[in-house]
mmCIF file of C-alpha atoms in Angstrom:
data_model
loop_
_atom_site.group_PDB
_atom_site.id
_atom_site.type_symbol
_atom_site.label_atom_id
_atom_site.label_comp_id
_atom_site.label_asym_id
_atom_site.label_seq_id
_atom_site.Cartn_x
_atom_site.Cartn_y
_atom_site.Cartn_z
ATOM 1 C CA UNK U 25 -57.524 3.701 -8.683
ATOM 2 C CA UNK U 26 -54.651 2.324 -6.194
ATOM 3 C CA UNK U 27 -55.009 2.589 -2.394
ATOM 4 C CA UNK U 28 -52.619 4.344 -0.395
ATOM 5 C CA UNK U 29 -52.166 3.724 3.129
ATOM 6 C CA UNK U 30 -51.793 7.504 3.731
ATOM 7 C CA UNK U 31 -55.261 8.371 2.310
ATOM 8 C CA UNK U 32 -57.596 10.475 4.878
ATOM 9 C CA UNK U 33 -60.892 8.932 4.740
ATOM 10 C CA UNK U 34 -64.265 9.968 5.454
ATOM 11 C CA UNK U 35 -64.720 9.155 8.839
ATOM 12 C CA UNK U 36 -67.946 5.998 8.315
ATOM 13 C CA UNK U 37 -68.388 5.655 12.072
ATOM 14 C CA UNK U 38 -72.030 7.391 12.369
ATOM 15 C CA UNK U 39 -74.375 7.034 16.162
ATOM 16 C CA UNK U 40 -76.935 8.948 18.081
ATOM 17 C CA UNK U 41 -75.281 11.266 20.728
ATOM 18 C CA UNK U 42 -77.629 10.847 23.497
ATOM 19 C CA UNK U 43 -75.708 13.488 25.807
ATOM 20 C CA UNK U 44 -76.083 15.677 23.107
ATOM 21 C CA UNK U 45 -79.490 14.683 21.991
ATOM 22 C CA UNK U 46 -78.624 14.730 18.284
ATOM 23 C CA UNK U 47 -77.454 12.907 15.166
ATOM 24 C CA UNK U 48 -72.858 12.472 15.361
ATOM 25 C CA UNK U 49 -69.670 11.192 13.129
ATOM 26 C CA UNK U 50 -66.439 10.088 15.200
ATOM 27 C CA UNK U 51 -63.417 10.645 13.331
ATOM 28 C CA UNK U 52 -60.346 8.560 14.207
ATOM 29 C CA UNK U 53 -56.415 9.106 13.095
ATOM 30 C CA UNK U 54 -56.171 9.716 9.306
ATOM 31 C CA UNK U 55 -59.850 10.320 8.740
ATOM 32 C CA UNK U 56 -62.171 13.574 8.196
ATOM 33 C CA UNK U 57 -66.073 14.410 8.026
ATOM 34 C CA UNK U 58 -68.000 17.560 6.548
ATOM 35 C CA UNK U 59 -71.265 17.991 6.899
ATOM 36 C CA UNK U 60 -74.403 20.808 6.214
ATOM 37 C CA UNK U 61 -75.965 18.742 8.881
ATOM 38 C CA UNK U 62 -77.064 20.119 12.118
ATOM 39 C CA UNK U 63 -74.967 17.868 14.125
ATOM 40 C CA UNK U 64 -71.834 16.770 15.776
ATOM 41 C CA UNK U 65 -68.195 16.094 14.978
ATOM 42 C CA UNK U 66 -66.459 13.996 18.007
ATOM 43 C CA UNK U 67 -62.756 12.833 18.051
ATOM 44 C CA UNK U 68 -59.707 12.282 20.611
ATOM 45 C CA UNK U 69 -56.422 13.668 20.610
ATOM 46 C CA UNK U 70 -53.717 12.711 21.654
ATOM 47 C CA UNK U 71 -50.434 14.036 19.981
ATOM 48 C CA UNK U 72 -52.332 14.525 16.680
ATOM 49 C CA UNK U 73 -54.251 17.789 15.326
ATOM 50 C CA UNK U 74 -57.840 18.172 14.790
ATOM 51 C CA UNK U 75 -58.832 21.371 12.556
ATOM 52 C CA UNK U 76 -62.318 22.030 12.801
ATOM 53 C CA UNK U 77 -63.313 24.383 9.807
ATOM 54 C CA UNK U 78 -66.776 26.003 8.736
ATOM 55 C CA UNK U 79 -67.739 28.255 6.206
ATOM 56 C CA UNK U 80 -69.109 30.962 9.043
ATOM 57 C CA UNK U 81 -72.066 31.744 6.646
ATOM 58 C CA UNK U 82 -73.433 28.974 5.483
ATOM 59 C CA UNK U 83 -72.419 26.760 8.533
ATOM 60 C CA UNK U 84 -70.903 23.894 6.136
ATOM 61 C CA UNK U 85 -67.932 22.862 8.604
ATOM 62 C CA UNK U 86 -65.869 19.381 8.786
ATOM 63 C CA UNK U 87 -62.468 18.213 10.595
ATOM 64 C CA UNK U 88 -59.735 16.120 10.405
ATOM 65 C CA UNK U 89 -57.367 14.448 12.751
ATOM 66 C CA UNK U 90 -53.635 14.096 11.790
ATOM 67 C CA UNK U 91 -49.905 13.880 12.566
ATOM 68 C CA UNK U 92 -47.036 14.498 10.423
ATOM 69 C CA UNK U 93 -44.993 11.802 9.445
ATOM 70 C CA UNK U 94 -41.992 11.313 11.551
ATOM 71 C CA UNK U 95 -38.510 11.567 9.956
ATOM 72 C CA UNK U 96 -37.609 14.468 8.437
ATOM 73 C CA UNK U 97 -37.729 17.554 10.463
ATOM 74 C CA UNK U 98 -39.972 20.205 8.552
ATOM 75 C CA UNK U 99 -37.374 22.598 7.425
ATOM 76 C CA UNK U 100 -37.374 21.190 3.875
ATOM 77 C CA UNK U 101 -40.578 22.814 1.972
ATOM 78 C CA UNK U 102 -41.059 19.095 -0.011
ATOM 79 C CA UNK U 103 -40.610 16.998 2.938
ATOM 80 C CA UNK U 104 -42.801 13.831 3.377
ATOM 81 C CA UNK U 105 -44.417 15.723 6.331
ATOM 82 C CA UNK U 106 -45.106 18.864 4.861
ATOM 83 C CA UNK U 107 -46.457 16.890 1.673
ATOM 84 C CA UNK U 108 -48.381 14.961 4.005
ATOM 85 C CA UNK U 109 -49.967 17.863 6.111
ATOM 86 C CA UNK U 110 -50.742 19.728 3.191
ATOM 87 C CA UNK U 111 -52.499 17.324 1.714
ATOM 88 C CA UNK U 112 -54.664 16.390 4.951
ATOM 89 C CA UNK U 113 -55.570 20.104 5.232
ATOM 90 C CA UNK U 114 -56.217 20.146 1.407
ATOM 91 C CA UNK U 115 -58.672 17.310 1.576
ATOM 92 C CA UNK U 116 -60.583 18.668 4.034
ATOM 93 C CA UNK U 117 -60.733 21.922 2.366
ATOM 94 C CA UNK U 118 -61.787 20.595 -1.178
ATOM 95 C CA UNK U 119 -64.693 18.218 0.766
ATOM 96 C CA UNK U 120 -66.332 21.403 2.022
ATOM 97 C CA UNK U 121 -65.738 23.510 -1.092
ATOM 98 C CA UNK U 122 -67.627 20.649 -2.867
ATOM 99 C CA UNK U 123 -70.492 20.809 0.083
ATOM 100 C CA UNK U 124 -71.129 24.360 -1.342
ATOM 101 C CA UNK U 125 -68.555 25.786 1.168
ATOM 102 C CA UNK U 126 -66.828 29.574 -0.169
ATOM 103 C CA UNK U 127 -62.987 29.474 0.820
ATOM 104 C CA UNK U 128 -63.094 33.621 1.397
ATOM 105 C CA UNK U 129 -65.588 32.445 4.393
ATOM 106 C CA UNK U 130 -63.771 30.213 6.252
ATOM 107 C CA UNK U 131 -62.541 29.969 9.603
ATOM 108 C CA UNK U 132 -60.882 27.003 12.005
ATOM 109 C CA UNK U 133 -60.365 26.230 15.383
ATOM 110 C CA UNK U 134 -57.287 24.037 16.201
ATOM 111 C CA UNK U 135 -57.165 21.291 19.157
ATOM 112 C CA UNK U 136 -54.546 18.638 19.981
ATOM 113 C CA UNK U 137 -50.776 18.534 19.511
ATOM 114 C CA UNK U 138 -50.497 17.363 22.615
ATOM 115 C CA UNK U 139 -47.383 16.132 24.436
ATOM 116 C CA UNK U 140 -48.613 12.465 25.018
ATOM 117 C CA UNK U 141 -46.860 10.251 23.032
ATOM 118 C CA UNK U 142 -43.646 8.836 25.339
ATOM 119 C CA UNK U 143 -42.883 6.104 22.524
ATOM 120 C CA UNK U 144 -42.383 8.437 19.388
ATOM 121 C CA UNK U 145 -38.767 9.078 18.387
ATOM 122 C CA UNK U 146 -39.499 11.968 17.981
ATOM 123 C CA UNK U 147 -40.820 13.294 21.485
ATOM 124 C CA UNK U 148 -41.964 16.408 20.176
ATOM 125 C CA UNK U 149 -44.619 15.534 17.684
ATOM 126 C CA UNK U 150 -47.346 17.395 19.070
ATOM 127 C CA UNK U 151 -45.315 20.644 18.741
ATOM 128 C CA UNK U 152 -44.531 19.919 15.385
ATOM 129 C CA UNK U 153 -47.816 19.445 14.433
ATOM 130 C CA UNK U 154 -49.487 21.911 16.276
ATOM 131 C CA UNK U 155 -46.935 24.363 14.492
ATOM 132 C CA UNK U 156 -47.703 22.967 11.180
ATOM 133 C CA UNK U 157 -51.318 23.798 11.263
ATOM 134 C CA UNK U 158 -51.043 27.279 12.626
ATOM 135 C CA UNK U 159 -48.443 28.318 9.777
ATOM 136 C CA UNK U 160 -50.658 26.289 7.014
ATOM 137 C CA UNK U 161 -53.811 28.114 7.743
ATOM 138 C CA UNK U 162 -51.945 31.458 7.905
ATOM 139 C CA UNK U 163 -51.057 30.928 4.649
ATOM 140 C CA UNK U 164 -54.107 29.564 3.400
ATOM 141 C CA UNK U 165 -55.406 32.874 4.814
ATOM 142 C CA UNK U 166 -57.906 31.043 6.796
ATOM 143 C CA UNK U 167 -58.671 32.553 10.038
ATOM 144 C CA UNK U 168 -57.864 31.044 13.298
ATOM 145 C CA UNK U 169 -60.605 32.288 15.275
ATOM 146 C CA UNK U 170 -59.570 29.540 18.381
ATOM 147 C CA UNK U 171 -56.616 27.108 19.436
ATOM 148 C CA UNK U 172 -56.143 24.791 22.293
ATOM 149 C CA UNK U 173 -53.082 22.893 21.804
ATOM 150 C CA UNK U 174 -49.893 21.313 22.878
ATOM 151 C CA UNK U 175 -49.870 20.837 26.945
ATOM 152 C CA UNK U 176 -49.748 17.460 28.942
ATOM 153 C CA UNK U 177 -53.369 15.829 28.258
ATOM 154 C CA UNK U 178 -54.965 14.264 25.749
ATOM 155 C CA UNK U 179 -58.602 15.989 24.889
ATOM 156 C CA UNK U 180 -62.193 15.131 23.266
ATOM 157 C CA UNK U 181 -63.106 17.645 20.865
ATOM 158 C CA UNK U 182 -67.269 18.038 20.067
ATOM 159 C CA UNK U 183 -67.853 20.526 17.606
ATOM 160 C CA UNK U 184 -70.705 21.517 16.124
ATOM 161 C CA UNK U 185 -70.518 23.182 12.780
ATOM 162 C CA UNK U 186 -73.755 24.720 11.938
ATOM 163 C CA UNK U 187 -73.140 27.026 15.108
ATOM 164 C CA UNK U 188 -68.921 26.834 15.384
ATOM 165 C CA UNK U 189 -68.936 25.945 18.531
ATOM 166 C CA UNK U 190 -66.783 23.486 20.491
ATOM 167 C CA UNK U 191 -66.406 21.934 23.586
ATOM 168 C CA UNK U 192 -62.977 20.630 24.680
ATOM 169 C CA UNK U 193 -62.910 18.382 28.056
ATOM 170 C CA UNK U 194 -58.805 17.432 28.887
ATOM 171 C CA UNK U 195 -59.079 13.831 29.798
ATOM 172 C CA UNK U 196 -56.531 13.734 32.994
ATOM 173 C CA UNK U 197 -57.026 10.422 33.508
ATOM 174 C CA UNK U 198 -56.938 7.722 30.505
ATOM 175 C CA UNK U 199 -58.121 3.905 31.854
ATOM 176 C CA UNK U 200 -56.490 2.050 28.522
ATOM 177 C CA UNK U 201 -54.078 2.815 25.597
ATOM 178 C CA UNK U 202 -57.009 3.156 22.452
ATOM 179 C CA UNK U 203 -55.585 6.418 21.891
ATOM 180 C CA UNK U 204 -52.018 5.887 21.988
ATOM 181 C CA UNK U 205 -52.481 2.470 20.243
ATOM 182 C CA UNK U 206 -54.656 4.518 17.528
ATOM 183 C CA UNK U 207 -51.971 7.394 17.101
ATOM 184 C CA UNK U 208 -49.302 4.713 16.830
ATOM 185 C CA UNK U 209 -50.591 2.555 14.413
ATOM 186 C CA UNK U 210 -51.352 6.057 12.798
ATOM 187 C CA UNK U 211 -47.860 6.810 12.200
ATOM 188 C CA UNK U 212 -46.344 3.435 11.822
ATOM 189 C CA UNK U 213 -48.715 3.848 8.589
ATOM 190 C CA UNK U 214 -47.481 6.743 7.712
ATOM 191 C CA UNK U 215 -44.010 6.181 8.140
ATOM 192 C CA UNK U 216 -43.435 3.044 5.653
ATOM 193 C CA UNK U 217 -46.107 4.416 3.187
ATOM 194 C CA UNK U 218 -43.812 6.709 0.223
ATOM 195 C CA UNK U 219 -46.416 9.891 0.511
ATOM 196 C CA UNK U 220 -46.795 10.010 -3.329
ATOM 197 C CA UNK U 221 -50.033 9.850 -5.635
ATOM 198 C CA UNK U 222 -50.747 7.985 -8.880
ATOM 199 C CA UNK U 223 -49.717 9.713 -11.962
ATOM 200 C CA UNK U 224 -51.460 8.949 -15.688
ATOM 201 C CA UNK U 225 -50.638 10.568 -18.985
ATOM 202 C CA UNK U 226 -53.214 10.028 -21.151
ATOM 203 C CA UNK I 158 -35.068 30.327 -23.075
ATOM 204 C CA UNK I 159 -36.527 28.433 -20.094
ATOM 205 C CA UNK I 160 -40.180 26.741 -20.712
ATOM 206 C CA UNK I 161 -42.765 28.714 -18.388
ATOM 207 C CA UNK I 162 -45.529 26.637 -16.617
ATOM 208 C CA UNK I 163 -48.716 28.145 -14.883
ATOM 209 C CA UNK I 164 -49.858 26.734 -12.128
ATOM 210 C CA UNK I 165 -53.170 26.954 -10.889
ATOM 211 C CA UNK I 166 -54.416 26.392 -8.139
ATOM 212 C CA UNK I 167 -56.179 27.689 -4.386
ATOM 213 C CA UNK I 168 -53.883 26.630 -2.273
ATOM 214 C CA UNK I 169 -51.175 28.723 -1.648
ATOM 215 C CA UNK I 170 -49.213 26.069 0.212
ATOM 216 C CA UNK I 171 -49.677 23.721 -3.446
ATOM 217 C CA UNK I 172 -48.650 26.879 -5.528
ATOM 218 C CA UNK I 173 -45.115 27.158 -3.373
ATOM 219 C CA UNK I 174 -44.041 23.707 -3.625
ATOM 220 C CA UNK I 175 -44.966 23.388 -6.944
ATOM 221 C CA UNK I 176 -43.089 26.417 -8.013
ATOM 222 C CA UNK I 177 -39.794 25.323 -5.127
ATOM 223 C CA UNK I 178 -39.795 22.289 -7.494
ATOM 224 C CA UNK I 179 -39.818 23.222 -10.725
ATOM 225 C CA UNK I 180 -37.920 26.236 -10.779
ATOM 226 C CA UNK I 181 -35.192 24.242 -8.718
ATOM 227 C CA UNK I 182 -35.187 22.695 -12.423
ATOM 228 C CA UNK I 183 -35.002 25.534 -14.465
ATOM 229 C CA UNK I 184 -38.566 26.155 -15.254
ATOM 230 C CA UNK I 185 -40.230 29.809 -15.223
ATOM 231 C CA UNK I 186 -43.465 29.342 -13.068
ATOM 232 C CA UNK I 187 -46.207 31.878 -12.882
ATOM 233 C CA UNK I 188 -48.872 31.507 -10.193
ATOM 234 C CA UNK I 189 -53.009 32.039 -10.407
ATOM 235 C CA UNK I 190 -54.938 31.126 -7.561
ATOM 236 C CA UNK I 191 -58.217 29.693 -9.649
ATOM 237 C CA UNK I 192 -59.403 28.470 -12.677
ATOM 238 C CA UNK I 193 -60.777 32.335 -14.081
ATOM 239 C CA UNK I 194 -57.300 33.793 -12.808
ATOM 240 C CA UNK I 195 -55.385 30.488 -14.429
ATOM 241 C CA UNK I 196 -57.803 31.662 -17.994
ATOM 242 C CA UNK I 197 -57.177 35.026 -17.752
ATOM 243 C CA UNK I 198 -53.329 34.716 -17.251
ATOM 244 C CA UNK I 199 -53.043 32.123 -20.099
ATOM 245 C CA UNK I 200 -54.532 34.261 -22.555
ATOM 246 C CA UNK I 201 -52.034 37.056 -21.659
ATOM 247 C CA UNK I 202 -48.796 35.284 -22.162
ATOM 248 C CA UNK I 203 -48.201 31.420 -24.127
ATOM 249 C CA UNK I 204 -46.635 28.656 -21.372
ATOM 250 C CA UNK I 205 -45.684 25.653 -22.327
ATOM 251 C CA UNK I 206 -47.807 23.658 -19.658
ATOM 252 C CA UNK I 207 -50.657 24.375 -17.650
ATOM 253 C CA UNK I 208 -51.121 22.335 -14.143
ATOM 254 C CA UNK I 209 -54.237 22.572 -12.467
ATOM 255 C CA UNK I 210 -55.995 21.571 -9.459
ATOM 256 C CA UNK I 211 -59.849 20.380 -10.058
ATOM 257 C CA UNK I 212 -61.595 21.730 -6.901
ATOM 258 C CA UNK I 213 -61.022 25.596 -6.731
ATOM 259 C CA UNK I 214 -63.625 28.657 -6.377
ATOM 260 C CA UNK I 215 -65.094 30.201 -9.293
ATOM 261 C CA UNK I 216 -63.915 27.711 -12.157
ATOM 262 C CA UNK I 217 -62.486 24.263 -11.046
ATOM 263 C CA UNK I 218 -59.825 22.577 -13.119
ATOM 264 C CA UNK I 219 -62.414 20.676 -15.817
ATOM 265 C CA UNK I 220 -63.702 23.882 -16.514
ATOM 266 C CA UNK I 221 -60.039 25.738 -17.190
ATOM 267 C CA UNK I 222 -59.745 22.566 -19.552
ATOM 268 C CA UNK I 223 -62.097 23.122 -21.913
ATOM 269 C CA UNK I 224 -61.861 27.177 -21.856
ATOM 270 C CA UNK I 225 -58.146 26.649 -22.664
ATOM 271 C CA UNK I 226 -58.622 23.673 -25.662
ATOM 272 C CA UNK I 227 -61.277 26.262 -27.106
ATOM 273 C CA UNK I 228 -58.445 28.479 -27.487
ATOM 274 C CA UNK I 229 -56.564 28.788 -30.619
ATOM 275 C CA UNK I 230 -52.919 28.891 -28.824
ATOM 276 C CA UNK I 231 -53.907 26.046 -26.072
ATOM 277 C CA UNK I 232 -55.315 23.440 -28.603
ATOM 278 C CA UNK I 233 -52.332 21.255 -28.447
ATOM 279 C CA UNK I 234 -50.052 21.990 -25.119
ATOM 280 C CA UNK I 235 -50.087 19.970 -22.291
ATOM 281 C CA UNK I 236 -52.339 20.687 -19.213
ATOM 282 C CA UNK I 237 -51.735 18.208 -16.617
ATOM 283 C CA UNK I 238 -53.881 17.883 -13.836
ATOM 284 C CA UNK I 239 -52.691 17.875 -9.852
ATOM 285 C CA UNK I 240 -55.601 17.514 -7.675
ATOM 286 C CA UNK I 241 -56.856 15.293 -4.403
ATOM 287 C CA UNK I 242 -59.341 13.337 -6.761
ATOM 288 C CA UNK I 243 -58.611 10.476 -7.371
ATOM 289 C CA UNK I 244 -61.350 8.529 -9.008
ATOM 290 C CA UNK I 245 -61.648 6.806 -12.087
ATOM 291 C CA UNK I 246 -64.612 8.960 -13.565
ATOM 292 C CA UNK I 247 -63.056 11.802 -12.399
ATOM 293 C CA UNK I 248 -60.016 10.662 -14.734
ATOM 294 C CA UNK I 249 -62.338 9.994 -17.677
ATOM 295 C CA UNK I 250 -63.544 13.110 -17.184
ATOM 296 C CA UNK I 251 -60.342 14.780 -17.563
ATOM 297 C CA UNK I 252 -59.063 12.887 -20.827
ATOM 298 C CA UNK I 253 -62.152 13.922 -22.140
ATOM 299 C CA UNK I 254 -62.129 17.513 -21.538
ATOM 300 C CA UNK I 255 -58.828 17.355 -22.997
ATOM 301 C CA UNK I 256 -56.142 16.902 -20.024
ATOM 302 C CA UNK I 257 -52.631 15.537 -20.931
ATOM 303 C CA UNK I 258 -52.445 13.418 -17.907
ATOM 304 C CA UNK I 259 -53.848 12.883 -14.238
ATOM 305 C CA UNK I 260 -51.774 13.483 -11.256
ATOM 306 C CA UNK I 261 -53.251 12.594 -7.576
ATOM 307 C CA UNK I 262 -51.742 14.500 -4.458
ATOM 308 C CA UNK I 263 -49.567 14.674 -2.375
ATOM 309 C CA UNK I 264 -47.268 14.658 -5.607
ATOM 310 C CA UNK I 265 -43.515 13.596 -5.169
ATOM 311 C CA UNK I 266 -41.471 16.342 -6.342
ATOM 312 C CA UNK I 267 -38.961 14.261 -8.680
ATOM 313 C CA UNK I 268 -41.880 11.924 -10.028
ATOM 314 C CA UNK I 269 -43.449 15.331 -11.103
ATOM 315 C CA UNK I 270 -40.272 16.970 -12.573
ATOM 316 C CA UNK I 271 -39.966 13.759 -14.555
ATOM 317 C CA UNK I 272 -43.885 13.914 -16.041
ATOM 318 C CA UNK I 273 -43.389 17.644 -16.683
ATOM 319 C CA UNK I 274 -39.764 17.008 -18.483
ATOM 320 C CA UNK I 275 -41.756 14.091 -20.669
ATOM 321 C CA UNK I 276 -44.499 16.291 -21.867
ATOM 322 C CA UNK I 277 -42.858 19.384 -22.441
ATOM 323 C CA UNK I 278 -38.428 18.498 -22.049
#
């Protein structure tokens, strides 16, 4: 087994939420969590995309945090970035699927994408990855039951997946870079990694 | 006559590009969205390969793998796997149900054209 630069991981950074009085996982750029846990999912956005998905039975939920790759523009169906987004959705999909998860119950909420990022090339990156998600999940067929993104702010998502709810609070004010150094270090990753897994014949 | 591949798996998004790429090359692609849907279709009408994801609902890709090499017609043609695992015993898992090969997403679209022309021209 190789390591990739690109690969989402599961997010390892675990505490006690003492606001929230219960047990939480904070997911950074390029990582994801699922849980059956009653408990919390925490992460900050700047111009990246957290989907926060649940099986609204069961309560099995997880989310990721991602960008697309800059580059190439999207048009191209096998584009690095569509490759790329794809396959961040896919993992988190396939994690809760394996949790016990059923994909005909599923439904996400969608935070981030915002317009925060005033050193990317590309100075629309939160569009294009806000845009991305919406059109994946459509055609995943996974219900969008709520979306906050794009705008001016960066924003702390909490989400709770046994109950599917989340709190958003818009973070006006930012006192240091940690989330623009994050999301840049993020892409630069992405951007000199070829998005391409092993292959083996046997 | 153009080889046919089926490929399986849940994601509709995986399904597209697979089939954007290898009919670009000439291939006839038919589509099933899970492992019992991959079975069923595969017993219907011979392909040439079979490309399956692992994780799916109602039979994942190991699964498929063994239904098909219990089949007379699919004892001997190719299945290749394309999933997000990525493991090591996953792998051995695979060669031992019978898999041709192991591919780990996101898959470059040339690198799979050229496994799918070596197994199958």
């Amino acid at each position: 087994m190789v390591d990739h630069a690109y690969e989402e991981v599961l997010a390892p950074n675990h505490y006690f939420d003492r606001h929230f009085d219960t047990e939480a996982a904070k997911i950074l750029p390029g990582e994801y969590y699922v849980t059956r846990r009653d408990m919390l999912i925490v992460t900050v956005l700047g111009s990246c995309v957290a989907a926060c998905i649940r099986d609204r039975n069961n309560g099995i939920g997880g989310m990721n945090h991602f960008m697309l790759p800059e580059g190439q523009e999207s048009s191209d169906p096998l584009s690095n970035s569509m490759r790329y987004g794809t396959y961040a959705m896919e993992m988190l999909v396939n994690q809760l699927i394996k949790l016990g998860a059923k994909r005909q119950n599923l439904e996400a909420k969608l935070f981030g994408g915002g317009n925060v990022m005033r050193h990317f090339t590309i100075h629309n990156i939160g569009q294009r990855n806000s845009v991305f998600a919406v059109e994946y999940l459509k055609n995943e067929k996974i219900k969008i039951v709520a979306k906050d993104l794009e705008g001016l702010h960066p924003r702390k998502v909490y989400f709770f997946p046994q109950t599917g709810k989340v709190l958003v609070k818009r973070l006006r004010n930012i006192h240091n870079d940690t989330i623009f150094d994050r999301e840049k270090e993020y892409s630069s990753r992405l951007r000199y990694t070829p998005i391409e897994g092993d292959i083996e014949l046997f | 006559m153009a080889k046919s591949v089926l490929t399986v798996d849940d994601s509709a998004s995986i399904r597209q590009m697979v089939a954007f790429t290898l009919k670009g090359a000439g291939y006839d692609v038919v589509e099933a969205v899970d492992g019992m849907d991959g079975l069923q279709k595969a017993k219907t009408k011979p392909f040439n390969l079979i490309l399956s994801d692992q994780n799916m609902p109602k039979m994942d890709g190991l699964t498929l793998i063994k239904s098909l090499r219990a089949l007379a017609q699919y004892k001997t043609v190719p299945i290749l796997m394309l999933t997000t695992e990525s493991s090591d015993g996953m792998k051995a898992q695979g060669k031992t149900a019978g898999a041709t090969g192991w591919l780990v997403k996101p898959f470059d679209p040339q690198k799979l054209l050229e496994v799918v022309k070596k197994v199958i021209g």
